[in-house]
Amino acid sequence: MDERKDVPKDFIKLKSEKLSVDEVSELVISPYCGAVSLFIGTTRNNFEGKKVIHLEYEAYTSMAETEIKKICRDVRQKWPSVKHIAVHHRLGVVPITEASVIIAVSSPHRAESLEAVMYCINTLKASVPIWKKEIYEDEYSWKENKECFWANSEK
Amino acid sequence: RLSSGRRRHREPAAEGCPPGDGGSMRCQQVSVLYFARSAELAGLRSETLSVPRQITSLQLWEEIVKVHPRLAVIRDQVVFAVQQEYVLLGDQLLVLQPGDEVAIIPPISGG
């Protein structure tokens, strides 16, 4: 393939179906890249001694997609050799051990994709309007990311 | 214009929109979206509200709390997204167009 045809692409999807690591990895594979780096966020079964039954996610979908596109744009400015970026986030009910988010990035050499994946998940947690509700046996709790710049202030 | 009272701003436009005044120069119909805890407290996910065209973000919050008083408990935790740009609750002056989207954004927890 002529590299001019392997145009860098962003693959962003919010969906309620189970996420697939194979699918997300395959989206970013490129013959010009020697590295694909992946992050998978999975559901833990406990929080502060309480048993978590499952998670539920909701999103301001249109703005979430726009914010993720901004993250992709920032990644390409910081790591110009990055080729493809895929961010899939699940919405609705996510059972324990299943993936809530999968991020994959490809680049010719490994340093850039490794750094870019970390930047993507850290920035997603700080800026993308998605909310997680943890369901316990007797109650539930809306979670708040510590990265959220307007929370945890002057409480 | 500073008043001698406790509030810094009390422009006439902030006193709200008369019923039926959905499209005057002073008031606009905006689409308000509620998410997560704010949707639970307000009891709905979206509605159309008539608000002053020029309004600070804090005044806009106060207009919304008049309609849904239970939202008051989360005032210190939320921001707005106006036309999908984050806006802190405060003195920032908003200029709203008809049909603009205003979302109540509780602390986020994606990923």
mmCIF file of N, CA and C in Angstrom, chain A residues 19-69:
data_model
loop_
_atom_site.group_PDB
_atom_site.id
_atom_site.type_symbol
_atom_site.label_atom_id
_atom_site.label_comp_id
_atom_site.label_asym_id
_atom_site.label_seq_id
_atom_site.Cartn_x
_atom_site.Cartn_y
_atom_site.Cartn_z
ATOM 1 N N LEU A 19 -17.661 -4.453 24.040
ATOM 2 C CA LEU A 19 -16.530 -3.967 23.244
ATOM 3 C C LEU A 19 -15.614 -5.133 22.879
ATOM 4 N N SER A 20 -14.905 -4.977 21.768
ATOM 5 C CA SER A 20 -14.027 -6.045 21.296
ATOM 6 C C SER A 20 -12.605 -5.527 21.125
ATOM 7 N N VAL A 21 -11.681 -6.138 21.857
ATOM 8 C CA VAL A 21 -10.274 -5.755 21.737
ATOM 9 C C VAL A 21 -9.759 -6.054 20.334
ATOM 10 N N ASP A 22 -10.169 -7.184 19.777
ATOM 11 C CA ASP A 22 -9.738 -7.524 18.406
ATOM 12 C C ASP A 22 -10.192 -6.472 17.412
ATOM 13 N N GLU A 23 -11.441 -6.098 17.540
ATOM 14 C CA GLU A 23 -11.995 -5.126 16.586
ATOM 15 C C GLU A 23 -11.251 -3.796 16.681
ATOM 16 N N VAL A 24 -11.030 -3.311 17.912
ATOM 17 C CA VAL A 24 -10.395 -2.005 18.087
ATOM 18 C C VAL A 24 -8.934 -2.045 17.630
ATOM 19 N N SER A 25 -8.222 -3.133 17.941
ATOM 20 C CA SER A 25 -6.821 -3.245 17.490
ATOM 21 C C SER A 25 -6.745 -3.242 15.972
ATOM 22 N N GLU A 26 -7.640 -4.009 15.363
ATOM 23 C CA GLU A 26 -7.573 -4.129 13.898
ATOM 24 C C GLU A 26 -7.826 -2.801 13.198
ATOM 25 N N LEU A 27 -8.615 -1.930 13.835
ATOM 26 C CA LEU A 27 -8.890 -0.626 13.225
ATOM 27 C C LEU A 27 -7.620 0.186 13.016
ATOM 28 N N VAL A 28 -6.648 0.051 13.930
ATOM 29 C CA VAL A 28 -5.483 0.944 13.881
ATOM 30 C C VAL A 28 -4.264 0.311 13.222
ATOM 31 N N ILE A 29 -4.359 -0.974 12.906
ATOM 32 C CA ILE A 29 -3.190 -1.638 12.307
ATOM 33 C C ILE A 29 -2.851 -0.985 10.976
ATOM 34 N N SER A 30 -1.546 -0.813 10.734
ATOM 35 C CA SER A 30 -1.087 -0.200 9.495
ATOM 36 C C SER A 30 0.228 -0.852 9.101
ATOM 37 N N PRO A 31 0.419 -1.082 7.808
ATOM 38 C CA PRO A 31 1.696 -1.672 7.392
ATOM 39 C C PRO A 31 2.893 -0.750 7.648
ATOM 40 N N TYR A 32 2.632 0.538 7.896
ATOM 41 C CA TYR A 32 3.706 1.494 8.161
ATOM 42 C C TYR A 32 4.009 1.622 9.644
ATOM 43 N N CYS A 33 3.283 0.874 10.469
ATOM 44 C CA CYS A 33 3.460 0.982 11.920
ATOM 45 C C CYS A 33 4.000 -0.309 12.498
ATOM 46 N N GLY A 34 4.992 -0.165 13.350
ATOM 47 C CA GLY A 34 5.546 -1.316 14.044
ATOM 48 C C GLY A 34 4.975 -1.465 15.432
ATOM 49 N N ALA A 35 4.111 -0.544 15.843
ATOM 50 C CA ALA A 35 3.586 -0.617 17.206
ATOM 51 C C ALA A 35 2.102 -0.305 17.221
ATOM 52 N N VAL A 36 1.372 -1.125 17.987
ATOM 53 C CA VAL A 36 -0.013 -0.816 18.347
ATOM 54 C C VAL A 36 -0.060 -0.878 19.865
ATOM 55 N N SER A 37 -0.426 0.219 20.507
ATOM 56 C CA SER A 37 -0.548 0.227 21.968
ATOM 57 C C SER A 37 -2.012 0.308 22.338
ATOM 58 N N LEU A 38 -2.335 -0.393 23.437
ATOM 59 C CA LEU A 38 -3.738 -0.567 23.822
ATOM 60 C C LEU A 38 -3.950 -0.232 25.283
ATOM 61 N N PHE A 39 -5.084 0.390 25.611
ATOM 62 C CA PHE A 39 -5.534 0.470 27.000
ATOM 63 C C PHE A 39 -6.940 -0.106 27.046
ATOM 64 N N ILE A 40 -7.176 -0.944 28.053
ATOM 65 C CA ILE A 40 -8.521 -1.477 28.276
ATOM 66 C C ILE A 40 -8.928 -1.122 29.694
ATOM 67 N N GLY A 41 -10.045 -0.420 29.867
ATOM 68 C CA GLY A 41 -10.567 -0.132 31.203
ATOM 69 C C GLY A 41 -11.642 -1.156 31.514
ATOM 70 N N THR A 42 -11.440 -1.909 32.594
ATOM 71 C CA THR A 42 -12.399 -2.960 32.937
ATOM 72 C C THR A 42 -13.086 -2.653 34.264
ATOM 73 N N THR A 43 -14.139 -3.363 34.543
ATOM 74 C CA THR A 43 -14.973 -3.098 35.711
ATOM 75 C C THR A 43 -14.512 -3.911 36.905
ATOM 76 N N ARG A 44 -14.137 -3.223 37.996
ATOM 77 C CA ARG A 44 -13.739 -3.902 39.228
ATOM 78 C C ARG A 44 -14.970 -4.334 40.003
ATOM 79 N N ASN A 45 -14.798 -5.359 40.856
ATOM 80 C CA ASN A 45 -15.948 -5.881 41.595
ATOM 81 C C ASN A 45 -16.094 -5.280 42.979
ATOM 82 N N ASN A 46 -15.241 -4.286 43.320
ATOM 83 C CA ASN A 46 -15.352 -3.747 44.672
ATOM 84 C C ASN A 46 -14.933 -2.287 44.711
ATOM 85 N N PHE A 47 -15.493 -1.565 45.648
ATOM 86 C CA PHE A 47 -15.099 -0.187 45.911
ATOM 87 C C PHE A 47 -15.274 0.068 47.397
ATOM 88 N N GLU A 48 -14.175 0.406 48.072
ATOM 89 C CA GLU A 48 -14.196 0.714 49.518
ATOM 90 C C GLU A 48 -14.952 -0.350 50.304
ATOM 91 N N GLY A 49 -14.643 -1.586 50.029
ATOM 92 C CA GLY A 49 -15.243 -2.676 50.788
ATOM 93 C C GLY A 49 -16.638 -3.074 50.350
ATOM 94 N N LYS A 50 -17.233 -2.312 49.440
ATOM 95 C CA LYS A 50 -18.582 -2.662 48.977
ATOM 96 C C LYS A 50 -18.484 -3.490 47.701
ATOM 97 N N LYS A 51 -19.415 -4.432 47.597
ATOM 98 C CA LYS A 51 -19.422 -5.279 46.406
ATOM 99 C C LYS A 51 -20.128 -4.529 45.276
ATOM 100 N N VAL A 52 -19.436 -4.417 44.126
ATOM 101 C CA VAL A 52 -20.033 -3.762 42.959
ATOM 102 C C VAL A 52 -20.742 -4.825 42.132
ATOM 103 N N ILE A 53 -22.015 -4.591 41.870
ATOM 104 C CA ILE A 53 -22.798 -5.554 41.090
ATOM 105 C C ILE A 53 -22.535 -5.349 39.595
ATOM 106 N N HIS A 54 -22.630 -4.103 39.160
ATOM 107 C CA HIS A 54 -22.261 -3.754 37.786
ATOM 108 C C HIS A 54 -22.124 -2.236 37.698
ATOM 109 N N LEU A 55 -21.676 -1.740 36.555
ATOM 110 C CA LEU A 55 -21.610 -0.300 36.299
ATOM 111 C C LEU A 55 -22.650 0.077 35.256
ATOM 112 N N GLU A 56 -23.076 1.350 35.321
ATOM 113 C CA GLU A 56 -23.934 1.880 34.255
ATOM 114 C C GLU A 56 -23.329 3.187 33.780
ATOM 115 N N TYR A 57 -23.221 3.347 32.475
ATOM 116 C CA TYR A 57 -22.651 4.565 31.908
ATOM 117 C C TYR A 57 -23.705 5.316 31.111
ATOM 118 N N GLU A 58 -23.659 6.646 31.212
ATOM 119 C CA GLU A 58 -24.441 7.467 30.292
ATOM 120 C C GLU A 58 -23.529 8.560 29.743
ATOM 121 N N ALA A 59 -23.938 9.167 28.639
ATOM 122 C CA ALA A 59 -23.081 10.169 28.004
ATOM 123 C C ALA A 59 -23.909 11.281 27.382
ATOM 124 N N TYR A 60 -23.303 12.461 27.303
ATOM 125 C CA TYR A 60 -23.802 13.543 26.448
ATOM 126 C C TYR A 60 -23.137 13.235 25.113
ATOM 127 N N THR A 61 -23.789 12.392 24.351
ATOM 128 C CA THR A 61 -23.124 11.692 23.247
ATOM 129 C C THR A 61 -22.473 12.619 22.233
ATOM 130 N N SER A 62 -23.216 13.600 21.760
ATOM 131 C CA SER A 62 -22.654 14.460 20.709
ATOM 132 C C SER A 62 -21.432 15.211 21.229
ATOM 133 N N MET A 63 -21.499 15.717 22.473
ATOM 134 C CA MET A 63 -20.348 16.454 23.002
ATOM 135 C C MET A 63 -19.202 15.499 23.346
ATOM 136 N N ALA A 64 -19.535 14.293 23.797
ATOM 137 C CA ALA A 64 -18.476 13.326 24.111
ATOM 138 C C ALA A 64 -17.660 13.011 22.862
ATOM 139 N N GLU A 65 -18.358 12.823 21.744
ATOM 140 C CA GLU A 65 -17.638 12.519 20.491
ATOM 141 C C GLU A 65 -16.768 13.698 20.076
ATOM 142 N N THR A 66 -17.294 14.903 20.241
ATOM 143 C CA THR A 66 -16.518 16.104 19.904
ATOM 144 C C THR A 66 -15.295 16.225 20.793
ATOM 145 N N GLU A 67 -15.456 15.971 22.084
ATOM 146 C CA GLU A 67 -14.310 16.080 23.005
ATOM 147 C C GLU A 67 -13.272 15.011 22.697
ATOM 148 N N ILE A 68 -13.710 13.806 22.339
ATOM 149 C CA ILE A 68 -12.747 12.751 21.992
ATOM 150 C C ILE A 68 -12.011 13.131 20.698
ATOM 151 N N LYS A 69 -12.728 13.753 19.755
ATOM 152 C CA LYS A 69 -12.054 14.223 18.526
ATOM 153 C C LYS A 69 -10.981 15.250 18.868
#
